[in-house]
Coordinates of C-alpha atoms and ligand atoms in Angstrom, one line a residue:
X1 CA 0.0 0.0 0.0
X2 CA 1.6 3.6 -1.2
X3 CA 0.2 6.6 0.3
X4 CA -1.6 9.4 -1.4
X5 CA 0.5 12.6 -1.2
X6 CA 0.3 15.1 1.5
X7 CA -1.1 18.3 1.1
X8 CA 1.8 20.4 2.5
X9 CA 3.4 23.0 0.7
X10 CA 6.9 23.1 0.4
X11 CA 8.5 26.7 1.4
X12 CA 9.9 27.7 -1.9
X13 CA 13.1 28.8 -0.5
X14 CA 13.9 25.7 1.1
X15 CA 16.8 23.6 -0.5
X16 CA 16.4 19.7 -0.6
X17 CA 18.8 17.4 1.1
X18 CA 19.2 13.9 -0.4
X19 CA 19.4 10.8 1.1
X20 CA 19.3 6.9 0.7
X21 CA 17.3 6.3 3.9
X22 CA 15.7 8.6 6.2
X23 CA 14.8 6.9 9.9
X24 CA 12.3 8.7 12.1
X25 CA 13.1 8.1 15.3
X26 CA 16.5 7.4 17.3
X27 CA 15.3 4.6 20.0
X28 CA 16.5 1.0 20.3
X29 CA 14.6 0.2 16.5
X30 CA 15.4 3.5 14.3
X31 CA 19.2 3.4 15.7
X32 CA 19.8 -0.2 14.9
X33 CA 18.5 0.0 11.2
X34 CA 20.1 3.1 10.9
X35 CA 24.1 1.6 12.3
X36 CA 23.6 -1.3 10.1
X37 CA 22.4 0.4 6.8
X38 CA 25.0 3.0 7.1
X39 CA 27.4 0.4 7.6
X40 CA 26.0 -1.1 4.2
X41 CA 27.4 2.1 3.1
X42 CA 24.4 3.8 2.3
X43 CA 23.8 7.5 2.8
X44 CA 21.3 7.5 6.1
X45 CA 20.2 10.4 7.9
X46 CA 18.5 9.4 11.6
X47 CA 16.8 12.1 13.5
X48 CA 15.2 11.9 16.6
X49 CA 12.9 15.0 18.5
X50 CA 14.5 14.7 21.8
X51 CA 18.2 15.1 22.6
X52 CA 19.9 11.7 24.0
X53 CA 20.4 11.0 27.2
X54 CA 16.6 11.5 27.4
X55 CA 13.9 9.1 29.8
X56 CA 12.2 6.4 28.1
X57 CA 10.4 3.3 30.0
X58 CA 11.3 0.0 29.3
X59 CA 14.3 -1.5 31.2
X60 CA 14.5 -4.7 31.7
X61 CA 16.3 -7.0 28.0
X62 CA 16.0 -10.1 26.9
X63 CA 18.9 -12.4 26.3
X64 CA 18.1 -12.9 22.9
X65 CA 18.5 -9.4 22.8
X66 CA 22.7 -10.0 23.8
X67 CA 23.6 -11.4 20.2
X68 CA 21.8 -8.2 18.7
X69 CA 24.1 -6.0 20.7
X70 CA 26.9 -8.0 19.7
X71 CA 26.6 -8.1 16.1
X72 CA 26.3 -3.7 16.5
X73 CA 29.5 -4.0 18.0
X74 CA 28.5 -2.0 21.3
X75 CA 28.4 -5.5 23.5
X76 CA 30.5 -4.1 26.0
X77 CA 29.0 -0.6 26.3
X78 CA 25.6 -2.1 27.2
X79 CA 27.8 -4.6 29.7
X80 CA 29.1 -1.4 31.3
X81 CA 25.7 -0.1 32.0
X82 CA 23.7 -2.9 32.8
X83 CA 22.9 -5.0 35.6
X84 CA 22.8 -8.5 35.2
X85 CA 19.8 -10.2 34.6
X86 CA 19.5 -14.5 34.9
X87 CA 16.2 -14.8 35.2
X88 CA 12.7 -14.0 36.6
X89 CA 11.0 -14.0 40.0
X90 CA 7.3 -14.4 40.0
X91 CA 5.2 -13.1 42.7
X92 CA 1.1 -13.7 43.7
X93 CA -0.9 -12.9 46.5
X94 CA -2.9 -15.4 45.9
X95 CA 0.5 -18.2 46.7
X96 CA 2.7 -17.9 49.8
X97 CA 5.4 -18.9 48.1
X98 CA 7.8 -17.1 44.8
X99 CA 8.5 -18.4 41.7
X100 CA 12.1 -18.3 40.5
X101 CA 13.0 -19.2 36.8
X102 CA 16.4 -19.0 35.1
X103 CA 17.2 -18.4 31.1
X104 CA 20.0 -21.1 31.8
X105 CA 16.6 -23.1 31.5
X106 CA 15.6 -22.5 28.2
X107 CA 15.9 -24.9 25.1
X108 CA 18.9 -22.8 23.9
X109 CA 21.5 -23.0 27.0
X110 CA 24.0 -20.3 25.1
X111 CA 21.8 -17.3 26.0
X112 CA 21.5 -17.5 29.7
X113 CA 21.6 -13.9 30.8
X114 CA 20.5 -10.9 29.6
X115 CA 20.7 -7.1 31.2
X116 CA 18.8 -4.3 32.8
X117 CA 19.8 -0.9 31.6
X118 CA 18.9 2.8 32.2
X119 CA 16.9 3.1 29.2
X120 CA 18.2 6.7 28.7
X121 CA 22.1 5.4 28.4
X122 CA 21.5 2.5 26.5
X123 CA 19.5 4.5 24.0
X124 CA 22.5 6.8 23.5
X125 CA 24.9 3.9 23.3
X126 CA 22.5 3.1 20.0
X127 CA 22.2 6.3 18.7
X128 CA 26.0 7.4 19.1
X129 CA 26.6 3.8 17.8
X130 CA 24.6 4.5 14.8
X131 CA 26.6 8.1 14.3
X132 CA 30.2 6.0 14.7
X133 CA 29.1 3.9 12.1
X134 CA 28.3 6.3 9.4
X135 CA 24.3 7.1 9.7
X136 CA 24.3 11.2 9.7
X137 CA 22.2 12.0 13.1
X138 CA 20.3 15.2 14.2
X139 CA 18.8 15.3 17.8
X140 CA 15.8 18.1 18.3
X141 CA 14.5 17.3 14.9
X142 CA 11.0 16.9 14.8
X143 CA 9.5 15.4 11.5
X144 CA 6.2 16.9 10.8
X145 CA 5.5 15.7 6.9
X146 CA 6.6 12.6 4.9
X147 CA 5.1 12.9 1.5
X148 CA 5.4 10.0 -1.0
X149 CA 6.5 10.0 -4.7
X150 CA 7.4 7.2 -7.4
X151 CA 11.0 8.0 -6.3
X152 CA 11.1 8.0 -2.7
X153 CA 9.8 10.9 -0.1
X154 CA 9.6 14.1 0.7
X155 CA 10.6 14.6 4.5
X156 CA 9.9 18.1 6.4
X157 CA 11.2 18.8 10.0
X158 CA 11.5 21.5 12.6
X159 CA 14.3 21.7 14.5
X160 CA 14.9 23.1 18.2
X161 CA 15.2 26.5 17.1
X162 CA 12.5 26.8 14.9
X163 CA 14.1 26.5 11.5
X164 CA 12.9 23.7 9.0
X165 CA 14.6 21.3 6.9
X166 CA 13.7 19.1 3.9
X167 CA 14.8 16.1 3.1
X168 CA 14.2 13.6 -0.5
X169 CA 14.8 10.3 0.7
X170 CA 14.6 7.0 -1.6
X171 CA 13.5 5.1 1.1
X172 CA 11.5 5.9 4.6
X173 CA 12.0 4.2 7.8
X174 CA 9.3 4.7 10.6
X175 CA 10.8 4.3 14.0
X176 CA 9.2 6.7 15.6
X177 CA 7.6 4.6 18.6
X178 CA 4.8 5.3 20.3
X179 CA 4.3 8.2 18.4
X180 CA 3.4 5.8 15.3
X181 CA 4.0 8.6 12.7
X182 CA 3.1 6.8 9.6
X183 CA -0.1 5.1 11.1
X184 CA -1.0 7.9 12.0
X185 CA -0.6 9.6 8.7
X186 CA -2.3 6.1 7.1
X187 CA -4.7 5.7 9.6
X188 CA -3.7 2.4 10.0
X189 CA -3.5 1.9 13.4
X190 CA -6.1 -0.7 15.4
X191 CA -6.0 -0.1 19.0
X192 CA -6.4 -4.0 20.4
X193 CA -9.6 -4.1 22.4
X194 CA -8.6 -7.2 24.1
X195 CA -5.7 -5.7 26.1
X196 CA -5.3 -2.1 27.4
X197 CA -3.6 -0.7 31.1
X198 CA -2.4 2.0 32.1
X199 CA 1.4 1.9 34.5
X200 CA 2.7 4.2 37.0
X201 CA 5.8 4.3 38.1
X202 CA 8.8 5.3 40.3
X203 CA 12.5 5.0 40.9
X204 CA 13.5 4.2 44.4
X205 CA 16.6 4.3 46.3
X206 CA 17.5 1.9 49.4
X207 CA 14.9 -1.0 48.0
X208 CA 15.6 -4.3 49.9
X209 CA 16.3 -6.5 46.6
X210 CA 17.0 -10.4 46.3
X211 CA 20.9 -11.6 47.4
X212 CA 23.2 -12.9 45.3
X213 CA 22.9 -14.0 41.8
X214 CA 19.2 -12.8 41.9
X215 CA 19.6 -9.5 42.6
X216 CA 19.7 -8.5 39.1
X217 CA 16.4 -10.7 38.5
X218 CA 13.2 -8.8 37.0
X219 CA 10.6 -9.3 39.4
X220 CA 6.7 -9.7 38.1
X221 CA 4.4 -9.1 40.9
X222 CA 0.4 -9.9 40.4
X223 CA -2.2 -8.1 42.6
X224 CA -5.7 -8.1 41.9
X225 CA -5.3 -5.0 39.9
X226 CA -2.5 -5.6 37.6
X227 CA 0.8 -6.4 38.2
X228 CA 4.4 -4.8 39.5
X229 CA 7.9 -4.6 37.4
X230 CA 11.0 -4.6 40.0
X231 CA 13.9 -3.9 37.7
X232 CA 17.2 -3.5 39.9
X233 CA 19.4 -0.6 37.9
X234 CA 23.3 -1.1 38.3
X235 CA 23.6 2.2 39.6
X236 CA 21.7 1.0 43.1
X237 CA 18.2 2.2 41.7
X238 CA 15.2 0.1 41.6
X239 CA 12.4 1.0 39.0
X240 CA 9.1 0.1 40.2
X241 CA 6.1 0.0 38.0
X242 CA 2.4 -0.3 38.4
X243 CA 0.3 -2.1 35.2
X244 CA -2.9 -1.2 36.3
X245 CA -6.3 -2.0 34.3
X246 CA -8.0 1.5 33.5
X247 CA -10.8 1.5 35.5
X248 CA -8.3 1.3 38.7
X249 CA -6.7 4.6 37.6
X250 CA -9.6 6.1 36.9
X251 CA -11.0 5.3 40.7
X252 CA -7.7 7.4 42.1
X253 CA -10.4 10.4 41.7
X254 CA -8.5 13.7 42.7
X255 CA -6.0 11.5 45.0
X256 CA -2.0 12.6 44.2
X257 CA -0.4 10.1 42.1
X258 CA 1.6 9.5 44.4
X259 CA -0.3 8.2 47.6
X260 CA -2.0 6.4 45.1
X261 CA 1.1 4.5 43.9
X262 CA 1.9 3.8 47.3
X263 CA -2.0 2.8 48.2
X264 CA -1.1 0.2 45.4
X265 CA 1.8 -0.9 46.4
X266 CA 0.4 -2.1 49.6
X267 CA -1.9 -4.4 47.9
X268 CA 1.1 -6.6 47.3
X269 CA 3.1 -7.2 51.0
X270 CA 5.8 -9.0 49.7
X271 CA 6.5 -5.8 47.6
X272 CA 5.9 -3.2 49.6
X273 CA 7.8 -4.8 52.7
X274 CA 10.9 -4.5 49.8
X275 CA 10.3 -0.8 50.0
X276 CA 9.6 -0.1 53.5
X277 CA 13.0 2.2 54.0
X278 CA 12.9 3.4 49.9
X279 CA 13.0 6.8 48.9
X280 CA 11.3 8.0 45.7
X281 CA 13.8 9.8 43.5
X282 CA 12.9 13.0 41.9
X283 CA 9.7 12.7 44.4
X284 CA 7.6 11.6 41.1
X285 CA 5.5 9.2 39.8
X286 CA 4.5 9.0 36.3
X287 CA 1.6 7.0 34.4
X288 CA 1.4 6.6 30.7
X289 CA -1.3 4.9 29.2
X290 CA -0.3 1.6 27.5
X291 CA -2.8 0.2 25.4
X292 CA -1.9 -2.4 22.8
X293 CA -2.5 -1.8 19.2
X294 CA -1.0 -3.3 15.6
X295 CA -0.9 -1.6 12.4
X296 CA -2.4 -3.3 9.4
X297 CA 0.4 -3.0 7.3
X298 CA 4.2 -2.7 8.0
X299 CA 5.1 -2.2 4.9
X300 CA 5.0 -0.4 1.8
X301 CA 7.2 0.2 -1.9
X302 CA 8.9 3.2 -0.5
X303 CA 8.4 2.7 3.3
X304 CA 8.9 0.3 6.7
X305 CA 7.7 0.5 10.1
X306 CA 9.7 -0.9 12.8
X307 CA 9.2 -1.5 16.7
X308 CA 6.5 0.2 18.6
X309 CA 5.8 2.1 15.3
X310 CA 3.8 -0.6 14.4
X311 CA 2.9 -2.9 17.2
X312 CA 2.6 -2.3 21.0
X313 CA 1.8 -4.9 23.5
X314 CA 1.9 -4.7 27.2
X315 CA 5.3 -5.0 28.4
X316 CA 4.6 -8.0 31.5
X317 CA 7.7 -10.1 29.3
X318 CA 9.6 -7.4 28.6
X319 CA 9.8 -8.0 25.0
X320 CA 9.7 -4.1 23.3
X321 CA 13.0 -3.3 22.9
X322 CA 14.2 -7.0 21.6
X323 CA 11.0 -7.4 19.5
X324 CA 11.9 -3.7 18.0
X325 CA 15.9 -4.2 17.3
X326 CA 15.4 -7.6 15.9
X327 CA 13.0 -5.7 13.3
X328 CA 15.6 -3.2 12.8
X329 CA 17.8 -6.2 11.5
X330 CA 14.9 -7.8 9.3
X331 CA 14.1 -4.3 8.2
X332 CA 17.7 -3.9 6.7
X333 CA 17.2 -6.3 4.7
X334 CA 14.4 -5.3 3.1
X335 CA 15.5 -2.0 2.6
X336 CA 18.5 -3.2 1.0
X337 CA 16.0 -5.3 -1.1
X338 CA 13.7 -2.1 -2.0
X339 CA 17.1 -0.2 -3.2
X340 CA 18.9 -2.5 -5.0
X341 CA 16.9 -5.1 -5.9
X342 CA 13.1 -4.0 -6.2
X343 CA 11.9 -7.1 -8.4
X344 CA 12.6 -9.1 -5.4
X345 CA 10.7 -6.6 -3.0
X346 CA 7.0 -8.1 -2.6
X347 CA 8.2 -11.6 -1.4
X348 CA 10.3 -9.9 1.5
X349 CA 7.8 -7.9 2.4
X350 CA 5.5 -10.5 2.7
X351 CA 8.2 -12.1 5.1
X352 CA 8.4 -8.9 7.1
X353 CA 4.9 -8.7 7.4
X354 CA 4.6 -12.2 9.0
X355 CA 7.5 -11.7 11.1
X356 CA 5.9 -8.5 12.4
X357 CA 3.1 -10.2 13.7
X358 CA 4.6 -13.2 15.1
X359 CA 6.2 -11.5 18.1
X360 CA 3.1 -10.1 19.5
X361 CA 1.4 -12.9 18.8
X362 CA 3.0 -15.0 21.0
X363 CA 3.7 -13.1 23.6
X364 CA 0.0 -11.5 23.6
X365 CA -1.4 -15.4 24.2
X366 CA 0.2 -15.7 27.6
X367 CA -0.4 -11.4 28.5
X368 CA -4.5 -12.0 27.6
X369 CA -4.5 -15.4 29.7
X370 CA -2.4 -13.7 32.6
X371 CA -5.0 -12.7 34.7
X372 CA -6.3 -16.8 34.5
X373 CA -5.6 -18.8 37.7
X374 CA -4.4 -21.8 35.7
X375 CA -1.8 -19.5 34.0
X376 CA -0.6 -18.2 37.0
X377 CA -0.4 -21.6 38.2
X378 CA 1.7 -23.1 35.8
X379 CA 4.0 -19.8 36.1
X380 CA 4.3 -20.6 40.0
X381 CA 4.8 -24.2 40.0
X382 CA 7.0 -24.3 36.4
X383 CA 7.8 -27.8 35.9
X384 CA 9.3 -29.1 32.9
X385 CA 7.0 -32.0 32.1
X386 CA 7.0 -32.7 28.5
X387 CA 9.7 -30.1 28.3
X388 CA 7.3 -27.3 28.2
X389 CA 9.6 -25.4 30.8
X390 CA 12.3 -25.3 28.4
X391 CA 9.6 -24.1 25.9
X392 CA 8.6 -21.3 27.8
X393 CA 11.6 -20.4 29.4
X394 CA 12.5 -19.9 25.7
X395 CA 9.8 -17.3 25.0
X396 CA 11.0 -15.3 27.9
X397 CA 14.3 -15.0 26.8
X398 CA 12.9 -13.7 23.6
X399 CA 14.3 -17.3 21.7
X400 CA 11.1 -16.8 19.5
X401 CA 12.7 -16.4 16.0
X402 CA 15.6 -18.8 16.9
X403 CA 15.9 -22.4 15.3
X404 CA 15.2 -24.8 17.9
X405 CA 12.1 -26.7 18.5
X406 CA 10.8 -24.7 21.2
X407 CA 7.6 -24.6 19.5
X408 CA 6.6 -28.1 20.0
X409 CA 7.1 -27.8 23.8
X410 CA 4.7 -24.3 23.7
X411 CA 2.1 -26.1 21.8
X412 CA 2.4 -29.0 25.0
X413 CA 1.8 -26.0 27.2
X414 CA -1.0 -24.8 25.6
X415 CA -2.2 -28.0 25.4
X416 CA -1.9 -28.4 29.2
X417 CA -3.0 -25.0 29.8
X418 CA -6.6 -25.6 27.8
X419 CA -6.9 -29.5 29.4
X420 CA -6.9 -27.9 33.2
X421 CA -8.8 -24.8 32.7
X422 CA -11.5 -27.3 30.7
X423 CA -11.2 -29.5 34.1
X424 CA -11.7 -26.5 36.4
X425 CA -14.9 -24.7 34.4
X426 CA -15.9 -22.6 36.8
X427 CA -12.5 -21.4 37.4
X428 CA -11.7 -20.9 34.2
X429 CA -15.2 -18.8 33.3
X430 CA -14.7 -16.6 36.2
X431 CA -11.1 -15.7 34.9
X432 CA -12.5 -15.1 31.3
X433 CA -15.0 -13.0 32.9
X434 CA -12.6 -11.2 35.2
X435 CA -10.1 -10.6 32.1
X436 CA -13.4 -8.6 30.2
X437 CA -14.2 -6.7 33.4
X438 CA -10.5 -5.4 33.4
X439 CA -10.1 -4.3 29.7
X440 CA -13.4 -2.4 29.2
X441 CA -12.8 0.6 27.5
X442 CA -12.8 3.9 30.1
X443 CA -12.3 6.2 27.4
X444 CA -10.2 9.4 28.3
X445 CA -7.1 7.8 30.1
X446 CA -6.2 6.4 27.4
X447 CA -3.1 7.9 25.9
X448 CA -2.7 10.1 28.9
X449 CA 0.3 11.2 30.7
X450 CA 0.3 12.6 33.7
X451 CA 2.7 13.6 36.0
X452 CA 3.2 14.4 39.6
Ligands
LIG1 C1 5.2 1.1 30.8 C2 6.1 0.4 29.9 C3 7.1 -0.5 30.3 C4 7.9 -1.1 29.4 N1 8.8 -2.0 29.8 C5 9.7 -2.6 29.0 C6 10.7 -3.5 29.4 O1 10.9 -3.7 30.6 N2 11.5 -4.1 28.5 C7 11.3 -3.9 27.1 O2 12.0 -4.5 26.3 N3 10.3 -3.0 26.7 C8 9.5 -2.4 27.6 N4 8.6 -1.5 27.1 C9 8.5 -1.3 25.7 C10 9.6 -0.5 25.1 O3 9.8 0.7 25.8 C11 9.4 -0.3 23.6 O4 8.9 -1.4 23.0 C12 10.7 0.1 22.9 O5 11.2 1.4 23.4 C13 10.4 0.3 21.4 O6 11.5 0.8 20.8 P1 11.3 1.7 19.4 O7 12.7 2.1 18.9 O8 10.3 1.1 18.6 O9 10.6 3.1 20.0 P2 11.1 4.1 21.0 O10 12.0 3.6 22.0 O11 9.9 4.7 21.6 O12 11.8 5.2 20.2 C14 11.1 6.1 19.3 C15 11.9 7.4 19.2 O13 11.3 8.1 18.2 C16 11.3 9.5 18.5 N5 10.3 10.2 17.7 C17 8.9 10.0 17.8 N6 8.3 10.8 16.9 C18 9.2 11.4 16.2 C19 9.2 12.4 15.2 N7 8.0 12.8 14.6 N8 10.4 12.9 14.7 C20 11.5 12.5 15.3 N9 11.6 11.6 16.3 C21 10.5 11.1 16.7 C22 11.1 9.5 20.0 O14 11.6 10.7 20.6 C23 11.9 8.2 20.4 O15 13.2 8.5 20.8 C24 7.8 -0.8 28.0 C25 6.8 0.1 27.6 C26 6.0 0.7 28.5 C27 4.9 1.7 28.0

């Protein structure tokens, strides 16, 4: 699908820069594409609005997201940052006991830790990475138009200071996020109706964390509204999020955001006894709405979307930034395949396209069922029956596009996972029903952020 052209004018004074590849966006997906197309030797321009180091959520990697990082050739900058990761600790208030799982476990035993990172230094690790390796960058760039011809695009931006530039690029490269430029502009973006939340969060100082080689562990705590993220920093920080279902934020009324964070955290004792003596840096909590959403195409002749600038889904696996760099990679190919050799272009789109959807996919099948007590069994009594431990404990090391036959021992889970909930009907009914209650639609906090 090619878009119509935009209606923007051009200013007539305005000269035109050219350019192979223009990448909207400087996170974890428009960086990566951007390193390894300019490393291709192409002529790639990647601008980003904000200026790096700036905040973004989302800290806690996936192993299979250490090869990635190696293949960029910033390995061990992101070592340098991050805290070490091996695994996951689950945590319910509805068991007495937590959950511990290792990546050692998984069907692939080579990828058995992974990191947790100030999103705002890894970021500029990427984005500096990209710069080293040849991709011209500009920070405080704003793109405002992308319009489409039989040759490529036209690209407007504002900068900082006001003043505009224009680009004609052969080839576009959405990585713009959240912010889903192109969808926008296509209207192509479906919000998913079966999963929205909205999170609040905090960093903390002086959090009691778990000793020894756990300490680094991500930490997924369910209460009845939601559930936690514990992601130990390496600099002593702890981030602690909130994934709340809508209509829980929307009861806070006129409370602060904060007491209402902590009113939260007291529904889960286990957690809140970790952050009995912790202090709240910057005195802030923020909540951003998170609602999932796909776009209906990825793809176009003259265009890409990458990352979160085409699907979102909610982040209990932590599998954004991994899902969005290993698009970057596929998406480099298939750029490479629209410029040099276009007669090849529709079958590796179609690839993309699939490849696109498979992530969320799979990951969204455990996120829709997590509020079901058999789920949350089988998460806090793992057992490798069948080898579906292995299986899973590949998914959460993000093994998903990997070549080993994790995939059988998923389908045993699910098959496990629909015998019990068929054995426990009433269980199972009241969970479906619970998961429906959580996800209707409240309308205006959708989207939102507010801060406090
Ligand atoms: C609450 C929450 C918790 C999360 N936790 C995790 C986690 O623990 N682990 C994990 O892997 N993922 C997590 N994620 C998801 C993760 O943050 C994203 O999936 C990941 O950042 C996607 O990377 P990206 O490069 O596609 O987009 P982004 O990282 O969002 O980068 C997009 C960039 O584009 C820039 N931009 C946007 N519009 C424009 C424009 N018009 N012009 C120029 N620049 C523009 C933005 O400034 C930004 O730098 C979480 C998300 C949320 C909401």
């Amino acid at each position: 699908m090619q878009a119509a052209p935009s209606a923007t004018a051009l200013p007539e004074s305005q000269p035109i820069e050219g350019c192979d590849v223009f990448v909207i966006g400087g996170g974890p997906a428009g960086s990566t594409i951007a390193a390894l197309l300019a490393q291709q030797g192409r002529d790639v321009v990647l601008v980003d609005k904000e200026h790096h180091p700036r905040f973004h959520i989302g800290e806690s990697l996936l192993p299979a997201n250490v090869e990635l990082f190696r293949k960029l050739g910033v390995y061990e900058q992101v070592d340098a940052i991050g805290m070490k990761k091996w695994g996951i600790e689950f945590v319910s208030i509805e068991h007495e006991y937590q959950s511990y799982v290792e990546f050692a476990d998984a069907w692939d035993k080579s990828m058995p830790s992974a990191w947790q990172v100030r999103r705002s230094e890894l970021d500029e690790v990427l984005f500096r990475n990209a710069a080293t390796r040849g991709a011209r960058t500009l920070e405080g760039c704003k793109v405002q138009d992308v319009q489409f011809d039989d040759n490529g695009a036209i690209v407007q931006a504002q900068l900082d200071d006001g003043s505009r530039r224009t680009w004609h690029a052969r080839f576009v490269v959405d990585a713009s996020g959240r912010d889903t430029f192109l969808a926008n502009k296509f209207k192509s973006k479906n919000k998913n109706p079966d999963h929205n939340s909205t999170a609040l969060f905090g960093h903390f100082r002086n959090v009691r964390r778990l000793e020894g080689k756990r300490e680094g562990n991500i930490s997924i705590c369910w209460f009845p509204h939601g559930w936690f993220w514990f992601i130990p920093l390496a600099d002593g920080t702890t981030s602690v999020g909130a994934v709340c279902w809508p209509y829980y934020l929307k009861a806070r009324g006129d409370k602060p955001l904060k007491d209402y964070f902590f009113d939260t955290l007291a529904l889960c004792p286990e957690l809140f006894d970790r952050l009995k003596h912790a202090e709240l840096i910057d005195d802030r909590i923020h909540a951003t709405g998170n609602f999932s959403y796909n776009g209906t195409h990825a793809t176009g002749d003259r265009y890409l979307m990458l990352g979160d600038a085409f699907a979102f889904v909610d982040p209990m696996f932590s599998s954004g930034v991994y899902l969005a760099m290993h698009s970057a990679f596929d998406g480099a190919e298939l750029v490479a395949t629209a410029l040099d050799a276009p007669q090849a272009l529709a079958r590796v789109r179609a690839d993309f396209e699939g490849m696109m959807r498979d992530g969320p996919r799979e990951y969204s099948w455990f996120i829709y069922r997590s509020t079901n007590p058999t789920i949350r069994d089988m998460f806090m009594h793992p057992n490798n029956f069948l080898r579906v431990k292995e299986a899973l404990m590949s998914l959460l090391a993000g093994d998903i596009f990997g070549k080993t036959p994790m995939w059988w021992g998923l389908r045993r889970f699910k098959i496990l996972y629909y015998v019990i909930a068929i054995t426990h009907p009433l269980r199972t009914w009241r969970g479906w029903k619970r998961h429906r209650f959580n996800v209707r639609d409240m309308g205006k906090l959708q989207g939102e952020t507010i801060q406090t």
